[in-house]
């Protein structure tokens, strides 16, 4: 099993630029989660999907952030325009979502630095 | 008030000792509880899940859950230098699949 795949692994961009992060969940998993991790705020849930439908986006910090899941094997998190305070590690995780087996499997993360 | 709180670290223990990590949560009807381990620069990985009151053992790890006290703990027996990492407590809410994570406790095992 390839696990959750994220790209790019590292991204350095300048303030004001658009950033797109990509995620491929584990095949057969119905749930996909986007997290952000910083030293100050820890691991925060941004948004999650069930069967490609956004269920809860209450963690999305502001309108500059958007996420899509056009099909079961692909999701994107977009930041436009990016700001230095968006610098963080962004994790994608997936879960089969079955009761009792709802553990989440994390991808390797994308380290974003906005200058 | 934070939803999930963990005992502040860092926690330093000698090799072979028991490391004890604590976590409290605010949502009384939470159903599922998890401990994730995160090595520096890596992603979180699940090491334990627990759903019922009592103890659950898996190798050198023991998770303990007390829903009445809204408390979950993790014991690491015979600590090894490879256990040096940050341990994240996560709690699943009662009505959805969201996990709320604590800030983490960093454990250092001294050889």
PDB file of C-alpha atoms in Angstrom:
ATOM      1  CA  UNK A   1       0.000   0.000   0.000  1.00  0.00           C
ATOM      2  CA  UNK A   2       1.506   3.357  -1.051  1.00  0.00           C
ATOM      3  CA  UNK A   3      -0.027   5.312   1.805  1.00  0.00           C
ATOM      4  CA  UNK A   4      -1.188   8.899   1.536  1.00  0.00           C
ATOM      5  CA  UNK A   5       0.781  10.810  -1.073  1.00  0.00           C
ATOM      6  CA  UNK A   6       1.334  14.552  -0.912  1.00  0.00           C
ATOM      7  CA  UNK A   7       3.037  16.941  -3.281  1.00  0.00           C
ATOM      8  CA  UNK A   8       5.077  18.988  -3.287  1.00  0.00           C
ATOM      9  CA  UNK A   9       7.051  18.000  -0.203  1.00  0.00           C
ATOM     10  CA  UNK A  10       8.539  21.465   0.090  1.00  0.00           C
ATOM     11  CA  UNK A  11       7.317  24.775  -1.273  1.00  0.00           C
ATOM     12  CA  UNK A  12       8.926  28.179  -1.002  1.00  0.00           C
ATOM     13  CA  UNK A  13       7.000  31.087  -2.422  1.00  0.00           C
ATOM     14  CA  UNK A  14       6.689  34.804  -2.121  1.00  0.00           C
ATOM     15  CA  UNK A  15       3.883  36.642  -0.422  1.00  0.00           C
ATOM     16  CA  UNK A  16       0.956  37.174  -2.744  1.00  0.00           C
ATOM     17  CA  UNK A  17       1.568  34.101  -4.861  1.00  0.00           C
ATOM     18  CA  UNK A  18      -0.906  31.271  -5.279  1.00  0.00           C
ATOM     19  CA  UNK A  19       0.008  27.971  -3.674  1.00  0.00           C
ATOM     20  CA  UNK A  20      -1.597  24.622  -4.491  1.00  0.00           C
ATOM     21  CA  UNK A  21      -1.024  21.561  -2.346  1.00  0.00           C
ATOM     22  CA  UNK A  22      -2.019  18.120  -3.578  1.00  0.00           C
ATOM     23  CA  UNK A  23      -3.060  14.901  -1.922  1.00  0.00           C
ATOM     24  CA  UNK A  24      -3.837  11.362  -2.998  1.00  0.00           C
ATOM     25  CA  UNK A  25      -5.581   9.396  -0.234  1.00  0.00           C
ATOM     26  CA  UNK A  26      -5.285   5.687   0.389  1.00  0.00           C
ATOM     27  CA  UNK A  27      -7.463   3.788  -2.064  1.00  0.00           C
ATOM     28  CA  UNK A  28     -10.813   2.860  -0.568  1.00  0.00           C
ATOM     29  CA  UNK A  29     -10.742   5.455   2.191  1.00  0.00           C
ATOM     30  CA  UNK A  30     -13.923   7.505   2.313  1.00  0.00           C
ATOM     31  CA  UNK A  31     -12.647  10.361   4.458  1.00  0.00           C
ATOM     32  CA  UNK A  32      -9.963  12.920   3.678  1.00  0.00           C
ATOM     33  CA  UNK A  33      -8.655  15.529   6.083  1.00  0.00           C
ATOM     34  CA  UNK A  34      -6.439  18.578   5.659  1.00  0.00           C
ATOM     35  CA  UNK A  35      -4.422  19.764   8.690  1.00  0.00           C
ATOM     36  CA  UNK A  36      -1.979  22.535   9.370  1.00  0.00           C
ATOM     37  CA  UNK A  37       0.762  22.262  11.989  1.00  0.00           C
ATOM     38  CA  UNK A  38       2.755  25.089  13.503  1.00  0.00           C
ATOM     39  CA  UNK A  39       4.763  25.376  16.686  1.00  0.00           C
ATOM     40  CA  UNK A  40       2.404  27.998  18.046  1.00  0.00           C
ATOM     41  CA  UNK A  41      -0.947  26.405  17.242  1.00  0.00           C
ATOM     42  CA  UNK A  42      -0.140  22.712  17.015  1.00  0.00           C
ATOM     43  CA  UNK A  43      -2.089  20.454  14.672  1.00  0.00           C
ATOM     44  CA  UNK A  44      -5.265  22.089  13.418  1.00  0.00           C
ATOM     45  CA  UNK A  45      -7.969  20.570  11.247  1.00  0.00           C
ATOM     46  CA  UNK A  46      -8.765  22.811   8.289  1.00  0.00           C
ATOM     47  CA  UNK A  47     -11.415  20.825   6.409  1.00  0.00           C
ATOM     48  CA  UNK A  48     -12.553  17.279   5.848  1.00  0.00           C
ATOM     49  CA  UNK A  49     -14.397  15.440   3.095  1.00  0.00           C
ATOM     50  CA  UNK A  50     -16.583  12.358   3.051  1.00  0.00           C
ATOM     51  CA  UNK A  51     -17.035  10.659  -0.310  1.00  0.00           C
ATOM     52  CA  UNK A  52     -15.620  13.773  -2.031  1.00  0.00           C
ATOM     53  CA  UNK A  53     -18.114  16.116  -0.334  1.00  0.00           C
ATOM     54  CA  UNK A  54     -16.848  18.790   2.097  1.00  0.00           C
ATOM     55  CA  UNK A  55     -18.395  18.095   5.487  1.00  0.00           C
ATOM     56  CA  UNK A  56     -16.810  20.644   7.783  1.00  0.00           C
ATOM     57  CA  UNK A  57     -14.692  23.602   6.715  1.00  0.00           C
ATOM     58  CA  UNK A  58     -14.965  25.528   9.958  1.00  0.00           C
ATOM     59  CA  UNK A  59     -11.206  25.309  10.434  1.00  0.00           C
ATOM     60  CA  UNK A  60     -10.354  27.094   7.198  1.00  0.00           C
ATOM     61  CA  UNK A  61      -8.746  30.302   8.417  1.00  0.00           C
ATOM     62  CA  UNK A  62     -10.170  32.697   5.858  1.00  0.00           C
ATOM     63  CA  UNK A  63     -11.362  33.090   2.303  1.00  0.00           C
ATOM     64  CA  UNK A  64      -7.842  32.880   0.984  1.00  0.00           C
ATOM     65  CA  UNK A  65      -7.993  29.137   1.635  1.00  0.00           C
ATOM     66  CA  UNK A  66     -10.023  26.763  -0.508  1.00  0.00           C
ATOM     67  CA  UNK A  67     -10.101  22.988  -0.882  1.00  0.00           C
ATOM     68  CA  UNK A  68     -11.551  20.681  -3.467  1.00  0.00           C
ATOM     69  CA  UNK A  69     -11.912  16.962  -3.963  1.00  0.00           C
ATOM     70  CA  UNK A  70     -12.958  16.358  -7.574  1.00  0.00           C
ATOM     71  CA  UNK A  71     -12.734  12.567  -7.231  1.00  0.00           C
ATOM     72  CA  UNK A  72     -11.983   9.846  -4.701  1.00  0.00           C
ATOM     73  CA  UNK A  73      -8.268   9.806  -5.434  1.00  0.00           C
ATOM     74  CA  UNK A  74      -7.329  13.485  -5.478  1.00  0.00           C
ATOM     75  CA  UNK A  75      -7.700  16.612  -3.384  1.00  0.00           C
ATOM     76  CA  UNK A  76      -6.181  20.086  -3.469  1.00  0.00           C
ATOM     77  CA  UNK A  77      -5.724  22.824  -0.904  1.00  0.00           C
ATOM     78  CA  UNK A  78      -5.191  26.233  -2.423  1.00  0.00           C
ATOM     79  CA  UNK A  79      -4.007  29.442  -0.797  1.00  0.00           C
ATOM     80  CA  UNK A  80      -4.504  32.624  -2.800  1.00  0.00           C
ATOM     81  CA  UNK A  81      -2.913  35.024  -2.068  1.00  0.00           C
ATOM     82  CA  UNK A  82      -0.380  33.497   0.302  1.00  0.00           C
ATOM     83  CA  UNK A  83       0.950  35.360   3.332  1.00  0.00           C
ATOM     84  CA  UNK A  84       4.001  34.750   5.561  1.00  0.00           C
ATOM     85  CA  UNK A  85       1.718  33.617   8.413  1.00  0.00           C
ATOM     86  CA  UNK A  86       0.603  30.716   6.227  1.00  0.00           C
ATOM     87  CA  UNK A  87       4.050  29.168   6.645  1.00  0.00           C
ATOM     88  CA  UNK A  88       3.487  25.770   8.216  1.00  0.00           C
ATOM     89  CA  UNK A  89       3.485  22.056   7.535  1.00  0.00           C
ATOM     90  CA  UNK A  90       0.277  20.967   5.814  1.00  0.00           C
ATOM     91  CA  UNK A  91      -0.770  17.368   6.277  1.00  0.00           C
ATOM     92  CA  UNK A  92      -3.336  15.388   4.410  1.00  0.00           C
ATOM     93  CA  UNK A  93      -4.809  12.319   6.108  1.00  0.00           C
ATOM     94  CA  UNK A  94      -7.311   9.695   5.065  1.00  0.00           C
ATOM     95  CA  UNK A  95      -9.517   7.282   6.952  1.00  0.00           C
ATOM     96  CA  UNK A  96     -11.737   4.359   6.038  1.00  0.00           C
ATOM     97  CA  UNK A  97     -14.320   5.866   8.345  1.00  0.00           C
ATOM     98  CA  UNK A  98     -15.753   2.577   9.485  1.00  0.00           C
ATOM     99  CA  UNK A  99     -16.945   2.565  13.063  1.00  0.00           C
ATOM    100  CA  UNK A 100     -14.109   1.308  15.201  1.00  0.00           C
ATOM    101  CA  UNK A 101     -11.616   1.646  12.365  1.00  0.00           C
ATOM    102  CA  UNK A 102     -11.735   5.386  12.031  1.00  0.00           C
ATOM    103  CA  UNK A 103      -8.081   5.987  12.576  1.00  0.00           C
ATOM    104  CA  UNK A 104      -6.439   8.500  10.311  1.00  0.00           C
ATOM    105  CA  UNK A 105      -3.374   7.838   8.203  1.00  0.00           C
ATOM    106  CA  UNK A 106      -1.205  10.859   7.572  1.00  0.00           C
ATOM    107  CA  UNK A 107       0.781  11.746   4.509  1.00  0.00           C
ATOM    108  CA  UNK A 108       4.360  13.002   4.763  1.00  0.00           C
ATOM    109  CA  UNK A 109       3.264  16.635   4.706  1.00  0.00           C
ATOM    110  CA  UNK A 110       4.108  19.698   2.641  1.00  0.00           C
ATOM    111  CA  UNK A 111       6.435  22.218   4.251  1.00  0.00           C
ATOM    112  CA  UNK A 112       5.349  25.643   3.077  1.00  0.00           C
ATOM    113  CA  UNK A 113       7.448  28.746   3.521  1.00  0.00           C
ATOM    114  CA  UNK A 114       5.992  32.051   2.399  1.00  0.00           C
ATOM    115  CA  UNK A 115       8.570  34.820   2.208  1.00  0.00           C
TER     116      UNK A 115
ATOM    117  CA  UNK B   1     -10.849  26.109  27.243  1.00  0.00           C
ATOM    118  CA  UNK B   2      -8.960  23.792  24.934  1.00  0.00           C
ATOM    119  CA  UNK B   3     -10.790  20.647  23.913  1.00  0.00           C
ATOM    120  CA  UNK B   4      -7.826  18.349  24.511  1.00  0.00           C
ATOM    121  CA  UNK B   5      -5.080  19.117  26.979  1.00  0.00           C
ATOM    122  CA  UNK B   6      -1.889  17.221  27.595  1.00  0.00           C
ATOM    123  CA  UNK B   7       0.595  17.434  30.431  1.00  0.00           C
ATOM    124  CA  UNK B   8       3.248  19.942  29.615  1.00  0.00           C
ATOM    125  CA  UNK B   9       6.631  18.667  28.633  1.00  0.00           C
ATOM    126  CA  UNK B  10       9.240  18.029  27.830  1.00  0.00           C
ATOM    127  CA  UNK B  11       9.448  14.734  29.644  1.00  0.00           C
ATOM    128  CA  UNK B  12      12.879  13.222  30.120  1.00  0.00           C
ATOM    129  CA  UNK B  13      13.220   9.637  31.323  1.00  0.00           C
ATOM    130  CA  UNK B  14      16.185   7.271  31.584  1.00  0.00           C
ATOM    131  CA  UNK B  15      16.340   4.252  29.325  1.00  0.00           C
ATOM    132  CA  UNK B  16      14.397   1.359  30.752  1.00  0.00           C
ATOM    133  CA  UNK B  17      12.080   3.553  32.837  1.00  0.00           C
ATOM    134  CA  UNK B  18       8.344   4.104  32.452  1.00  0.00           C
ATOM    135  CA  UNK B  19       7.171   7.245  30.672  1.00  0.00           C
ATOM    136  CA  UNK B  20       3.694   8.404  31.685  1.00  0.00           C
ATOM    137  CA  UNK B  21       1.702  10.741  29.469  1.00  0.00           C
ATOM    138  CA  UNK B  22      -1.624  12.277  30.416  1.00  0.00           C
ATOM    139  CA  UNK B  23      -4.475  13.802  28.482  1.00  0.00           C
ATOM    140  CA  UNK B  24      -7.838  15.294  29.439  1.00  0.00           C
ATOM    141  CA  UNK B  25     -10.706  16.206  27.158  1.00  0.00           C
ATOM    142  CA  UNK B  26     -13.736  18.440  27.476  1.00  0.00           C
ATOM    143  CA  UNK B  27     -16.398  16.733  25.330  1.00  0.00           C
ATOM    144  CA  UNK B  28     -18.056  14.347  27.756  1.00  0.00           C
ATOM    145  CA  UNK B  29     -19.627  12.214  25.021  1.00  0.00           C
ATOM    146  CA  UNK B  30     -16.415  11.605  23.066  1.00  0.00           C
ATOM    147  CA  UNK B  31     -16.240   8.056  21.805  1.00  0.00           C
ATOM    148  CA  UNK B  32     -12.799   7.347  20.430  1.00  0.00           C
ATOM    149  CA  UNK B  33      -9.338   8.125  21.718  1.00  0.00           C
ATOM    150  CA  UNK B  34      -5.980   7.873  20.044  1.00  0.00           C
ATOM    151  CA  UNK B  35      -2.306   8.304  20.718  1.00  0.00           C
ATOM    152  CA  UNK B  36      -0.113   9.375  17.823  1.00  0.00           C
ATOM    153  CA  UNK B  37       3.670   9.495  17.815  1.00  0.00           C
ATOM    154  CA  UNK B  38       5.459  12.137  15.778  1.00  0.00           C
ATOM    155  CA  UNK B  39       9.192  12.071  15.236  1.00  0.00           C
ATOM    156  CA  UNK B  40      10.843  15.385  14.518  1.00  0.00           C
ATOM    157  CA  UNK B  41      10.234  16.380  10.914  1.00  0.00           C
ATOM    158  CA  UNK B  42       7.879  13.478  10.268  1.00  0.00           C
ATOM    159  CA  UNK B  43       4.136  12.986  10.150  1.00  0.00           C
ATOM    160  CA  UNK B  44       2.031  11.662  13.036  1.00  0.00           C
ATOM    161  CA  UNK B  45       1.594   7.899  13.151  1.00  0.00           C
ATOM    162  CA  UNK B  46      -0.994   6.033  15.161  1.00  0.00           C
ATOM    163  CA  UNK B  47       0.336   3.882  17.980  1.00  0.00           C
ATOM    164  CA  UNK B  48      -2.741   3.209  20.110  1.00  0.00           C
ATOM    165  CA  UNK B  49      -6.489   3.517  19.937  1.00  0.00           C
ATOM    166  CA  UNK B  50      -8.897   2.923  22.813  1.00  0.00           C
ATOM    167  CA  UNK B  51     -12.667   3.035  22.928  1.00  0.00           C
ATOM    168  CA  UNK B  52     -13.718   1.495  26.274  1.00  0.00           C
ATOM    169  CA  UNK B  53     -12.905   2.271  29.884  1.00  0.00           C
ATOM    170  CA  UNK B  54      -9.936   0.403  31.271  1.00  0.00           C
ATOM    171  CA  UNK B  55      -6.540  -0.557  29.995  1.00  0.00           C
ATOM    172  CA  UNK B  56      -5.387  -1.645  26.571  1.00  0.00           C
ATOM    173  CA  UNK B  57      -1.926  -3.062  26.113  1.00  0.00           C
ATOM    174  CA  UNK B  58       0.112  -3.343  22.936  1.00  0.00           C
ATOM    175  CA  UNK B  59       3.696  -4.385  23.443  1.00  0.00           C
ATOM    176  CA  UNK B  60       5.425  -1.834  25.631  1.00  0.00           C
ATOM    177  CA  UNK B  61       2.530   0.618  25.322  1.00  0.00           C
ATOM    178  CA  UNK B  62      -0.520   0.735  27.587  1.00  0.00           C
ATOM    179  CA  UNK B  63      -3.399   3.124  27.068  1.00  0.00           C
ATOM    180  CA  UNK B  64      -5.776   3.821  29.928  1.00  0.00           C
ATOM    181  CA  UNK B  65      -9.204   5.410  29.574  1.00  0.00           C
ATOM    182  CA  UNK B  66     -11.503   6.779  32.244  1.00  0.00           C
ATOM    183  CA  UNK B  67     -14.539   8.372  30.634  1.00  0.00           C
ATOM    184  CA  UNK B  68     -16.042   9.474  33.948  1.00  0.00           C
ATOM    185  CA  UNK B  69     -12.942  11.535  34.643  1.00  0.00           C
ATOM    186  CA  UNK B  70     -12.518  12.443  30.964  1.00  0.00           C
ATOM    187  CA  UNK B  71      -8.980  11.229  31.144  1.00  0.00           C
ATOM    188  CA  UNK B  72      -6.788   9.122  28.904  1.00  0.00           C
ATOM    189  CA  UNK B  73      -3.173   8.198  29.470  1.00  0.00           C
ATOM    190  CA  UNK B  74      -0.323   6.402  27.772  1.00  0.00           C
ATOM    191  CA  UNK B  75       2.370   4.439  29.540  1.00  0.00           C
ATOM    192  CA  UNK B  76       5.570   3.486  27.772  1.00  0.00           C
ATOM    193  CA  UNK B  77       7.330   0.696  29.620  1.00  0.00           C
ATOM    194  CA  UNK B  78      11.025  -0.093  29.252  1.00  0.00           C
ATOM    195  CA  UNK B  79      11.541   3.190  27.412  1.00  0.00           C
ATOM    196  CA  UNK B  80      14.059   3.112  24.587  1.00  0.00           C
ATOM    197  CA  UNK B  81      15.924   5.971  22.890  1.00  0.00           C
ATOM    198  CA  UNK B  82      13.818   5.225  19.809  1.00  0.00           C
ATOM    199  CA  UNK B  83      10.745   6.280  21.814  1.00  0.00           C
ATOM    200  CA  UNK B  84      12.051   9.860  21.857  1.00  0.00           C
ATOM    201  CA  UNK B  85       9.339  11.773  20.010  1.00  0.00           C
ATOM    202  CA  UNK B  86       6.325  13.986  20.513  1.00  0.00           C
ATOM    203  CA  UNK B  87       3.179  12.132  21.546  1.00  0.00           C
ATOM    204  CA  UNK B  88      -0.157  13.579  20.497  1.00  0.00           C
ATOM    205  CA  UNK B  89      -3.428  12.736  22.194  1.00  0.00           C
ATOM    206  CA  UNK B  90      -6.432  12.848  19.854  1.00  0.00           C
ATOM    207  CA  UNK B  91     -10.120  12.608  20.617  1.00  0.00           C
ATOM    208  CA  UNK B  92     -12.940  11.981  18.203  1.00  0.00           C
ATOM    209  CA  UNK B  93     -16.061  14.031  18.793  1.00  0.00           C
ATOM    210  CA  UNK B  94     -19.476  12.564  19.377  1.00  0.00           C
ATOM    211  CA  UNK B  95     -21.159  13.599  16.158  1.00  0.00           C
ATOM    212  CA  UNK B  96     -18.559  13.507  13.433  1.00  0.00           C
ATOM    213  CA  UNK B  97     -15.236  12.127  12.317  1.00  0.00           C
ATOM    214  CA  UNK B  98     -13.137  15.111  13.344  1.00  0.00           C
ATOM    215  CA  UNK B  99     -10.177  14.515  15.616  1.00  0.00           C
ATOM    216  CA  UNK B 100      -9.164  17.150  18.117  1.00  0.00           C
ATOM    217  CA  UNK B 101      -5.476  16.997  18.949  1.00  0.00           C
ATOM    218  CA  UNK B 102      -3.660  18.070  22.047  1.00  0.00           C
ATOM    219  CA  UNK B 103      -0.531  20.176  21.817  1.00  0.00           C
ATOM    220  CA  UNK B 104       1.658  17.125  22.365  1.00  0.00           C
ATOM    221  CA  UNK B 105       4.185  16.039  24.943  1.00  0.00           C
ATOM    222  CA  UNK B 106       7.792  15.683  23.886  1.00  0.00           C
ATOM    223  CA  UNK B 107       9.531  12.691  25.403  1.00  0.00           C
ATOM    224  CA  UNK B 108      13.278  12.273  25.523  1.00  0.00           C
ATOM    225  CA  UNK B 109      14.704   8.928  26.590  1.00  0.00           C
ATOM    226  CA  UNK B 110      18.244   9.257  27.935  1.00  0.00           C
ATOM    227  CA  UNK B 111      20.589   6.400  27.122  1.00  0.00           C
TER     228      UNK B 111
END
